[in-house]
């Protein structure tokens, strides 16, 4: 994920929970070996330091500072630690909003915390965010427009499942989209992905939550998603792989 790195990546996994695998250190080595530029997202700021430390010897892995919307109910107080650690990293995630039935009760508090996260990111500038937006794409976009200045912070919508109108609004705002294999299994979401601009596409696994026949995906498995995206756009896989790498480069500038 370092644009100055001597070894160039071949693949991109912009959203993976590396610390939830039993072999965290080995999977980092695997990312280096397979040249998968990987954003190791965290769900609480307490988890970031260890992730950052383990990733510091890696050419390919970077750790995102996160506070997951699904954990706000018990973990809202960790926002103070989030704000304290933020200056140490450019990468932020997993953050966002979740209005699904299991998390709707904490929605107001989620909004309050997300607004604080965005304001802190905006103040420091040049952050890159991976954002969760289950049943809340419009609300997420409202917050981005309200709390971020037009330039400085870059946003990647992870596992985006909003409407066409919400997608259009996100594209106009400048968002990127990280696409995983599970999204492409759903015909409705696949049709939406097909309409996203090629210059905004990234790939992700969201492992270990996303699985293939009960086996949690690993970052190198993004190769299959690149092939599927290539099929959707009727182009060779290698060309789609190039788009994704070029998009990562433009995101990191
Ligand atoms: Mn996730």
XYZ file of C-alpha atoms in Angstrom, residues 198 226 230 234-244:
14
model
C -14.306 1.423 -13.869
C -11.107 -9.531 -10.426
C -13.657 -8.664 -15.895
C -16.309 -8.327 -21.046
C -12.606 -7.678 -20.783
C -9.581 -9.867 -20.034
C -8.806 -10.418 -16.338
C -5.386 -8.830 -16.714
C -6.965 -5.604 -17.905
C -9.355 -5.492 -14.938
C -6.427 -6.224 -12.595
C -4.683 -3.180 -14.086
C -7.728 -0.972 -13.512
C -7.893 -2.003 -9.867
